[in-house]
Coordinates of C-alpha atoms in Angstrom, one line a residue:
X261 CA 5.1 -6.7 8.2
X262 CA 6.0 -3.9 10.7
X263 CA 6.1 -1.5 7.6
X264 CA 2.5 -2.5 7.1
X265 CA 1.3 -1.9 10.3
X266 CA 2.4 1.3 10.8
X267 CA 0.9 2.4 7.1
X268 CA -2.7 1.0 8.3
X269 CA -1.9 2.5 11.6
X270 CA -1.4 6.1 9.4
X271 CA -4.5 5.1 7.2
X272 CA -6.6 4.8 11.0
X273 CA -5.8 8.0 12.2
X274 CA -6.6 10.0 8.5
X275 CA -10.3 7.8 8.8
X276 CA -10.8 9.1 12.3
X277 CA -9.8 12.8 12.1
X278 CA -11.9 12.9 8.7
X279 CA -14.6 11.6 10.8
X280 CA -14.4 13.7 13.7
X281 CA -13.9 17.2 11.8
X282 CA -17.3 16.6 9.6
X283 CA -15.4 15.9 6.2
X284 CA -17.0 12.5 5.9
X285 CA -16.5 13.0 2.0
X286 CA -12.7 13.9 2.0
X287 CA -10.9 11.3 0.0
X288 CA -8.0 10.1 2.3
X289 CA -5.0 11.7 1.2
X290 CA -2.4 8.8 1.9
X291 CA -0.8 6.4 -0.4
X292 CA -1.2 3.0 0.1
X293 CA 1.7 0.6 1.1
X294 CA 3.9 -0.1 -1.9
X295 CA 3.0 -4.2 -1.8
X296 CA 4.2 -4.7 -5.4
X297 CA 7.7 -6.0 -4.6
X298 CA 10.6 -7.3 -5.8
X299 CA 11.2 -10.5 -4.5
X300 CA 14.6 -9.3 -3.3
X301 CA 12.6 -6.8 -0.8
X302 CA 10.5 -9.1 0.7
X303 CA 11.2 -9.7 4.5
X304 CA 12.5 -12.8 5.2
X305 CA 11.3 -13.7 8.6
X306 CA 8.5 -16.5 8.6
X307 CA 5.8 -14.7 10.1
X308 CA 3.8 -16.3 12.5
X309 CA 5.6 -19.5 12.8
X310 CA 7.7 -20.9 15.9
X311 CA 11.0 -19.5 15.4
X312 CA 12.3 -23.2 16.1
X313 CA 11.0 -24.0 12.9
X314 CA 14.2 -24.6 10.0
X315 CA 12.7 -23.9 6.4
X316 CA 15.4 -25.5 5.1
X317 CA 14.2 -29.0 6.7
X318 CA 11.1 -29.0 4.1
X319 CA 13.3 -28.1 1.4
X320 CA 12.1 -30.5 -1.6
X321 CA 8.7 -31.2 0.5
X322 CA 5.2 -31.2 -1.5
X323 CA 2.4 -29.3 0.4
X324 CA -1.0 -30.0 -1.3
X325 CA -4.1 -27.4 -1.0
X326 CA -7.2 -28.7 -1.1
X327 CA -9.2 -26.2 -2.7
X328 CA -12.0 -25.7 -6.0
X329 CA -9.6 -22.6 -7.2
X330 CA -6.5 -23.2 -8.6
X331 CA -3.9 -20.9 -6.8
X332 CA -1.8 -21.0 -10.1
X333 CA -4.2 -19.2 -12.1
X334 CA -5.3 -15.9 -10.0
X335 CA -4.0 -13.6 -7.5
X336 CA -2.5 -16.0 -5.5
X337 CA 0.3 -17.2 -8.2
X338 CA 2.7 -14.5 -6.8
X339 CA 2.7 -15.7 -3.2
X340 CA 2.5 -19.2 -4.1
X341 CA 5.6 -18.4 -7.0
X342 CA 7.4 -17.0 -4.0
X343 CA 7.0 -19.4 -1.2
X344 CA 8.2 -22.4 -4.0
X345 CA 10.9 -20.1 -5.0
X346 CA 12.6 -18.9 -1.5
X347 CA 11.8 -22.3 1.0
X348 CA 12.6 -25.1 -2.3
X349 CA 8.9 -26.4 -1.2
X350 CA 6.7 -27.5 -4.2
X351 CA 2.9 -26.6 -4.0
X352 CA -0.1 -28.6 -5.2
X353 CA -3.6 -27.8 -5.7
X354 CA -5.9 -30.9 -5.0
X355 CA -9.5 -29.5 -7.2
X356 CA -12.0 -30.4 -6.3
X357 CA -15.9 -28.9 -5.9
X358 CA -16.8 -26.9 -3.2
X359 CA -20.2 -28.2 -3.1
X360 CA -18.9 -31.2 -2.0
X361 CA -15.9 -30.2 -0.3
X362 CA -16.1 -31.7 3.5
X363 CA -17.3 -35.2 1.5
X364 CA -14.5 -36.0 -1.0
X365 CA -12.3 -35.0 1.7
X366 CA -13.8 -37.3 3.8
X367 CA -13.3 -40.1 1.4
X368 CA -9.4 -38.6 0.6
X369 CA -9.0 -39.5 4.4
X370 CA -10.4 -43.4 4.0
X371 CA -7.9 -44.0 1.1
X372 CA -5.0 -42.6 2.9
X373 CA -5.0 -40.0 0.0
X374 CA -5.5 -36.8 1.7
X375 CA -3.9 -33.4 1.4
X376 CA -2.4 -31.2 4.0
X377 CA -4.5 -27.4 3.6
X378 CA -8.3 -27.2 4.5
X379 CA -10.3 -24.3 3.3
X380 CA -12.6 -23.1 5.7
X381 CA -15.7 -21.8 3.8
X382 CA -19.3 -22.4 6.0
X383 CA -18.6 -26.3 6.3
X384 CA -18.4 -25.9 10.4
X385 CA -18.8 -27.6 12.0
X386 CA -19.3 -30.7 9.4
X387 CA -15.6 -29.9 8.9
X388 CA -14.1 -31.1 11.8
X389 CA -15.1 -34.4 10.8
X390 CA -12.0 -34.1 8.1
X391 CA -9.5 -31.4 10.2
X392 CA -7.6 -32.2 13.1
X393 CA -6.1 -29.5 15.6
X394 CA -3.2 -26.8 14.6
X395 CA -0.5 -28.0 16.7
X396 CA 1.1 -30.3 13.9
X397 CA 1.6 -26.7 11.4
X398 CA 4.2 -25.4 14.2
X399 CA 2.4 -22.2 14.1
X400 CA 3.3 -19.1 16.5
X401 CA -0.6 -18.4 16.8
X402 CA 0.3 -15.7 19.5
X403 CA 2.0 -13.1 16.7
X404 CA -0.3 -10.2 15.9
X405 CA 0.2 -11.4 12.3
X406 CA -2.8 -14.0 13.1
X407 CA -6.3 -13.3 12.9
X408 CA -7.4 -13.7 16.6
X409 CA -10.8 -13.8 15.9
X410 CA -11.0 -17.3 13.8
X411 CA -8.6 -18.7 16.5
X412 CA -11.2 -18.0 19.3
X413 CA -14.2 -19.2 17.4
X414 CA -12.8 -22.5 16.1
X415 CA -10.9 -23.7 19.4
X416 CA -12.2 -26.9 20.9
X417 CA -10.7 -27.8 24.2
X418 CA -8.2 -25.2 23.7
X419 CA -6.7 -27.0 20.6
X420 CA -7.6 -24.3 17.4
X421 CA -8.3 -25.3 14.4
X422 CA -8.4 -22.5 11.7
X423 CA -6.1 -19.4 11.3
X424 CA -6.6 -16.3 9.0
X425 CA -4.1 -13.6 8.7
X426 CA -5.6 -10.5 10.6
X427 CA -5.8 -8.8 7.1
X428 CA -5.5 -10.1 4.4
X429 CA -7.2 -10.0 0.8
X430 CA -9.6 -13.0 1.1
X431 CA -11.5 -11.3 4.1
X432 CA -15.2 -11.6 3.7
X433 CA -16.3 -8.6 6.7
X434 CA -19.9 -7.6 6.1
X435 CA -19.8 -3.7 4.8
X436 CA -21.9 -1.2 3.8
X437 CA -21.4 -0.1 0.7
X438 CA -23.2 2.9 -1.7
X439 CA -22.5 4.5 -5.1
X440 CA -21.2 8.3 -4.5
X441 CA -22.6 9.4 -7.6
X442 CA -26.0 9.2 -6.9
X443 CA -25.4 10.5 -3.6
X444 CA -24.2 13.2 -4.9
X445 CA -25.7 14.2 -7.6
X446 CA -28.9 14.3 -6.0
X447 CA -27.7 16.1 -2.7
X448 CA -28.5 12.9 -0.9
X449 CA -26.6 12.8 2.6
X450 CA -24.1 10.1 1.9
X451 CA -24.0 7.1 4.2
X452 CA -20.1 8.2 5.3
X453 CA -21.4 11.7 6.6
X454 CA -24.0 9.9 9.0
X455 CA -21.6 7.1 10.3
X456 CA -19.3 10.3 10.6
X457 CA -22.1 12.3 12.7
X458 CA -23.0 9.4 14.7
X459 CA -25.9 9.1 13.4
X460 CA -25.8 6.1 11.3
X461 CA -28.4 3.7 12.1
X462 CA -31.2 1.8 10.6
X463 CA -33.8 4.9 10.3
X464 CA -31.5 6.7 8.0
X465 CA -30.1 3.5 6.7
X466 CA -34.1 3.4 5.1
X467 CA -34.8 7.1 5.0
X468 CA -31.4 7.3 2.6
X469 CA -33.4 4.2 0.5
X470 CA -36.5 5.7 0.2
X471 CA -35.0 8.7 -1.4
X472 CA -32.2 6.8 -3.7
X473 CA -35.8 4.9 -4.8
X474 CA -37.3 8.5 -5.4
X475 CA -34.9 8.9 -8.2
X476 CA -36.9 7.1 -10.6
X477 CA -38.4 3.7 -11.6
X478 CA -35.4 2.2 -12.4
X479 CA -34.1 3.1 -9.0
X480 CA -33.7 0.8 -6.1
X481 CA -32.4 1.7 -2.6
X482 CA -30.4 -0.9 -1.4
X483 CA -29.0 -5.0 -2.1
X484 CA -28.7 -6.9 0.9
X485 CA -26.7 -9.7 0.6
X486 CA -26.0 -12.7 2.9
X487 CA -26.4 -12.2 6.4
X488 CA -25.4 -8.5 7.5
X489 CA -28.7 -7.8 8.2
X490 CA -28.0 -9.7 11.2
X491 CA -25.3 -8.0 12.6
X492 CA -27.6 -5.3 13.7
X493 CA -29.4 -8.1 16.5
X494 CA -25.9 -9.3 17.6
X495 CA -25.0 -12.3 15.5
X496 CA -28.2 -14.2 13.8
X497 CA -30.1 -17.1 14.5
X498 CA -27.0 -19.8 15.9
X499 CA -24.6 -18.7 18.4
X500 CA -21.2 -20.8 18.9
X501 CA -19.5 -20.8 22.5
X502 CA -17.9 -22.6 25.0
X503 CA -18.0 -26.0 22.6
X504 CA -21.8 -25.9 22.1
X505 CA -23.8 -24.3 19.1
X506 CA -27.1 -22.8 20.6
X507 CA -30.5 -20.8 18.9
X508 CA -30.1 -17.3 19.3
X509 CA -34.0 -16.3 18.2
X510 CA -35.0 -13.7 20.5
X511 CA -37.3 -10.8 20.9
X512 CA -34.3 -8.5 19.1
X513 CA -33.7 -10.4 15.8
X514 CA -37.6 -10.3 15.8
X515 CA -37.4 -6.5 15.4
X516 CA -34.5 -6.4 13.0
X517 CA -36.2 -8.9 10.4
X518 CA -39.3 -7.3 10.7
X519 CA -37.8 -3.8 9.8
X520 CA -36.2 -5.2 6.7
X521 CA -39.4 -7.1 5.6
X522 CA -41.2 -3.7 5.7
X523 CA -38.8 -2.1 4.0
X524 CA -39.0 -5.2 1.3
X525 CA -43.1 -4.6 1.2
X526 CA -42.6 -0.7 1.0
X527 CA -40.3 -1.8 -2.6
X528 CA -37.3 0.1 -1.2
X529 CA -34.6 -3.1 -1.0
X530 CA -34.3 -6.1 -2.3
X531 CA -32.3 -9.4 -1.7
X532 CA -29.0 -9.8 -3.6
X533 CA -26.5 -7.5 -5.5
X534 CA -28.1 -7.2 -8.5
X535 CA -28.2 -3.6 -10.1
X536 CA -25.6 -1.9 -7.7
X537 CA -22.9 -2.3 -10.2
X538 CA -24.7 -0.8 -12.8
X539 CA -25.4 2.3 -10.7
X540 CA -29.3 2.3 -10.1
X541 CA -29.0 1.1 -6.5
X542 CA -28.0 3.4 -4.1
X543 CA -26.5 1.0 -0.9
X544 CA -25.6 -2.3 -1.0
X545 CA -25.0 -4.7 2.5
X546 CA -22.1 -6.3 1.2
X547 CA -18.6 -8.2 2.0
X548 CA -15.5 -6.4 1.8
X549 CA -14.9 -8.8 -1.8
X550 CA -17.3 -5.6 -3.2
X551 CA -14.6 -3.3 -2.6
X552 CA -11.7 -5.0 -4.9
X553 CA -11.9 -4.3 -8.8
X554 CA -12.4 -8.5 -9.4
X555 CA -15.6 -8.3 -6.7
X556 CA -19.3 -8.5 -6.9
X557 CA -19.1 -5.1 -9.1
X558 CA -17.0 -5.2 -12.1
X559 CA -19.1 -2.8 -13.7
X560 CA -19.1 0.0 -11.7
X561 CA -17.2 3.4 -11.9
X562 CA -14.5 2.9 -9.8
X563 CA -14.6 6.4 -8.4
X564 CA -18.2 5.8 -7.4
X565 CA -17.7 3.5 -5.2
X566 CA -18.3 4.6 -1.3
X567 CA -18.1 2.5 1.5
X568 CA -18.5 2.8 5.4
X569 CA -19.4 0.7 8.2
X570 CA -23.0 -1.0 8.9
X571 CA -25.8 0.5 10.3
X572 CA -26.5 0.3 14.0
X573 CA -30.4 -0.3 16.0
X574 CA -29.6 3.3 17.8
X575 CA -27.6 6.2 18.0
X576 CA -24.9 5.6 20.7
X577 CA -24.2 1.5 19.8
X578 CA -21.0 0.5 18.4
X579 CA -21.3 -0.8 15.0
X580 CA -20.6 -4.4 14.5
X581 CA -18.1 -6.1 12.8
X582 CA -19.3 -9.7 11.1
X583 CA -18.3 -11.8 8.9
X584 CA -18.9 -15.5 7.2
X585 CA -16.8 -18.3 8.8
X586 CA -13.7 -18.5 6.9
X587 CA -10.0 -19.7 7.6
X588 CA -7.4 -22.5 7.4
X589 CA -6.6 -25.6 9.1
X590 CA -4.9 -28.8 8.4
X591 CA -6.9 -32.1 6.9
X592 CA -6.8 -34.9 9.5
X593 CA -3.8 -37.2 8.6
X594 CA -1.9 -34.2 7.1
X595 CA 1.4 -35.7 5.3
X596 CA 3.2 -32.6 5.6
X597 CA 1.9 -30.1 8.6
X598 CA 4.7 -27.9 9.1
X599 CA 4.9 -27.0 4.9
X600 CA 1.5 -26.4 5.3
X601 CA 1.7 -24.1 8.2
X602 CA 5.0 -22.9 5.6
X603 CA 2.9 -21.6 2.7
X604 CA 0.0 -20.7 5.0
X605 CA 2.5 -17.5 6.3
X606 CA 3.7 -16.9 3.0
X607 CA 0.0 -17.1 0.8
X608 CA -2.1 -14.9 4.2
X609 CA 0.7 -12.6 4.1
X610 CA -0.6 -9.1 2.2
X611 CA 2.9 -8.4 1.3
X612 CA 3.3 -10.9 -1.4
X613 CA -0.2 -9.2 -3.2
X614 CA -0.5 -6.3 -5.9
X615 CA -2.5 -4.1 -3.2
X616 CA -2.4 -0.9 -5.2
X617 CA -4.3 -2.5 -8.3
X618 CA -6.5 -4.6 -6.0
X619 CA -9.4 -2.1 -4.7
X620 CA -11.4 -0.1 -7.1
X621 CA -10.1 3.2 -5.2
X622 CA -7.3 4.6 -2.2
X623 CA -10.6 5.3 0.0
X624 CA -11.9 2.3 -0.3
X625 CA -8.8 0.6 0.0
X626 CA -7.6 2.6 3.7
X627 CA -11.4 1.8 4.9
X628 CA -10.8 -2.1 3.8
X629 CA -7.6 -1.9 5.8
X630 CA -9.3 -0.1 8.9
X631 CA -12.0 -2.5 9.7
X632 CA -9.8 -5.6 9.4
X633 CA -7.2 -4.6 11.9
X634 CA -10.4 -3.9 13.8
X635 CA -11.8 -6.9 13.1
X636 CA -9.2 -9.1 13.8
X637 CA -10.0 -9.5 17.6
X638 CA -13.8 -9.0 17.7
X639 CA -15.4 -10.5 14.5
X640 CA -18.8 -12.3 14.8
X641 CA -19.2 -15.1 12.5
X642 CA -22.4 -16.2 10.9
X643 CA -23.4 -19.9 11.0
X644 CA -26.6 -20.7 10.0
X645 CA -25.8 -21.6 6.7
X646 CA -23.2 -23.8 7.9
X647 CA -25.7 -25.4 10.3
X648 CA -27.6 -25.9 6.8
X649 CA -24.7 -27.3 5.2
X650 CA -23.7 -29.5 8.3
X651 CA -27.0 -31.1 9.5
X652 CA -28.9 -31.0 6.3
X653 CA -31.7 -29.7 7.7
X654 CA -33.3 -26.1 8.1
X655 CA -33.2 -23.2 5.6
X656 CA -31.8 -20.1 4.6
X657 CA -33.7 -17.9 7.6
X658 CA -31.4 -15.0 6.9
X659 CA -33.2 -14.1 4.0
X660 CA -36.9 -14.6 5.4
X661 CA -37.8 -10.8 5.3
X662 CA -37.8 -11.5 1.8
X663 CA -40.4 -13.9 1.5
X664 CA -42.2 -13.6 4.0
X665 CA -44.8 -9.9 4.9
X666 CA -43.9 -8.2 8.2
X667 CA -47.3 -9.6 10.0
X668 CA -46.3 -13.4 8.6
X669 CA -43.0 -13.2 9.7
X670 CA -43.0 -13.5 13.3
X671 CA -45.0 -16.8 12.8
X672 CA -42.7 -18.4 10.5
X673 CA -39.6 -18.0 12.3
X674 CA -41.5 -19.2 15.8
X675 CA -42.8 -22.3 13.6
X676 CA -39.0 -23.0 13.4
X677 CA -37.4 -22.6 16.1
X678 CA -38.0 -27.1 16.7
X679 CA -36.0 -27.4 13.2
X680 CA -33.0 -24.6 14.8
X681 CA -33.2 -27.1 17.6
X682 CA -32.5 -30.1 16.0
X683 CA -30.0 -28.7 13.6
X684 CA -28.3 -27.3 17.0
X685 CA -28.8 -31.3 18.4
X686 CA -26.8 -32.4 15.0
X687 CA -24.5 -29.8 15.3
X688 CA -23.5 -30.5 18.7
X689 CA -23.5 -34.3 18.3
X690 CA -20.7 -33.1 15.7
X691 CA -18.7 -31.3 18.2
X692 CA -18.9 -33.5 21.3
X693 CA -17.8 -36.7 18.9
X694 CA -14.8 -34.5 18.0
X695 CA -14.2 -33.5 21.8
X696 CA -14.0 -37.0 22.6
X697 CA -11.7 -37.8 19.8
X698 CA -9.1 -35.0 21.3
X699 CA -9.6 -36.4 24.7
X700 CA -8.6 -40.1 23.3
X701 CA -5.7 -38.2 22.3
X702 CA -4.3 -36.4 24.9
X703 CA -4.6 -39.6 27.2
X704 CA -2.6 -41.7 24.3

């Protein structure tokens, strides 16, 4: 892992001098790590566990992952293949949908059938219903090989309950993406060369749309997808802190959704994906899962794919970093803990993955590895759709400026701030009933 580091560290320094010379456009000349390895060169050490930890105690153990994709049939075969082939522990998946994921856990739990992994995928906070705190894996959650982000924001009480590596190829960071060819073919400034001049905001986020749209009919400016709109007002509509979910609606996110719906009424961007890959759409706002070659956009040239950092509200703010609420934690009742919190530092660890084949190009690749290490102590995660998911009540509101016209907007999102209330209420009623649990524990 220290190998690693030091190559993103090389990879930070080429992004920033680029930047600061002006040469936005100059592919980074570094190679990326060599992660294909034998499994002779892998390191040895257990990262991130508690060095009391013996593997060799788990030897002949069975750690089952719940999940709705089979680790055995994709990227993750290799890491899995390894971990079952060095530590002697046998792996297996538990499928089942993701659309009811939290429930058929939930019932798992009742049977005394559970499984050990949890997947983390916008179920909080209906998932800590079925999770139960981190101590159990033996995990050394102070090594810089965790994600200290996804610690933070799922800690109750001080007892965490999800970790993520801090990069790692399932990371899900909110990106701004945009096809180079179009760019440049039509002397457009590219998105890269304002970030680089500091002048990468949301007025040249649109003036770069309305001229991609220019191009012709079939042209569109720019996707959005998800919630990375949001990232611009600080967050979105539900903050979590200090154990509580609150409604974060204020006078900001007002501004930043009505700038998109005019944008949608002026026919310069669109909701979703659809089109970029096929390279009529100049910019999409996407998740870093755009940038590998098995992503949202198959179909694209590989070398047209550009990619840079959101847009900011002004000249002079920071850019954001924001993601969807992701990670791993153990299942309440978890049979084996410590195997789990075994094949956790062997399946989050990006030296076990094919990293040279997994991006659809070297820039894209340094930039993915950039903003994680960045993002691994200061990510803001998205959870209205959780909320959605959780209480079973409200909507979508990311995605308002969509439907609704920039003088209807306003109204709409004011005429629910009672259901963001209530689905708070739920929310919270979730996490205080789990905060009670812990303290149960403690005094047993």
């Amino acid at each position: 892992m220290k190998k690693r580091r030091i190559l993103t560290l090389i990879l930070t320094v080429c992004l920033t001098c680029s930047f600061a010379c002006g040469c936005a456009e100059t592919e980074v000349q570094t190679a990326l790590p060599n992660y294909n390895k034998e499994p002779s060169e892998i390191e040895k050490t257990l990262t991130g566990m508690d060095p009391s930890i013996d593997p060799e105690d788990y030897r002949g153990s069975v750690v089952k992952m719940v999940t709705w994709k089979d680790p055995w049939l994709s990227t993750d075969d290799v890491a899995t293949h390894e971990f079952e082939q060095e530590l002697g522990i046998e792996v297996e998946p538990v499928l089942i949908g993701q659309g009811d994921y939290v429930k058929t856990i939930a019932a798992s739990i009742a049977s005394k059938t559970q499984g050990d992994i949890f997947y983390e995928h916008g179920d909080f906070p209906g998932s800590l219903t079925v999770m139960q705190p981190l101590d159990a894996a033996m995990l050394d959650l102070s090594d810089p090989f965790w994600n200290q982000s996804i610690i933070k924001a799922s800690t109750l009480r001080d007892r965490p309950y999800l970790v993520d590596s801090a990069v790692n190829v399932w990371s899900e960071i909110d990106v701004c993406v945009y096809n180079k060819h179009i760019f440049e073919s039509a002397g457009l400034k590219t998105p890269k060369e304002y970030y680089a001049e500091g002048k990468w905001t949301v007025d040249n986020f649109r003036y770069a749309a309305q001229q991609v749209s220019k191009l012709g009919k079939d042209y569109m400016g720019a996707g959005i997808l998800g919630e990375g709109i949001l990232a611009i007002a600080g967050g979105g509509f539900f903050t979590y802190k200090d154990d509580r979910m609150t409604v974060s609606l204020d006078e900001h996110l007002f501004e930043v959704m009505d700038f998109f719906a005019e944008m949608k009424r002026d026919g310069i961007v669109k909701l979703d994906r659809g089109g970029f890959g096929e390279g009529k759409t100049g910019m999409a706002i996407s998740h870093v899962f755009g940038l590998k070659r098995t992503g949202y956009f198959t179909q694209i040239n590989p070398d047209h794919l550009g990619v840079t950092y959101l847009p900011v509200w002004k000249e002079g703010e920071r850019a954001k970093i924001t993601s969807l609420y992701r990670g791993w934690g153990l299942i309440d009742g978890a049979r084996n803990p410590v195997g789990a919190g075994l094949y956790l530092s062997y399946y989050l660890n990006n030296d076990l993955y094919d990293m040279e084949t997994t991006f659809h190009n070297e820039d894209v690749a340094a930039f993915f590895f950039v903003i994680s290490e960045e993002g691994a102590n200061d990510t803001i995660y998205y959870h209205g759709p959780n909320l959605v998911k959780a209480t079973g009540k409200g909507s979508l509101f990311h995605e308002s400026w969509s439907n609704y016209a920039p003088d209807e907007l306003r109204g709409y999102l004011e005429s629910q701030r009672p259901v963001m209330n209530e689905m708070c209420i739920k929310a919270n009623e979730i996490i205080e009933q789990k905060i009670e649990q812990l303290k149960e524990s403690e005094e047993n």
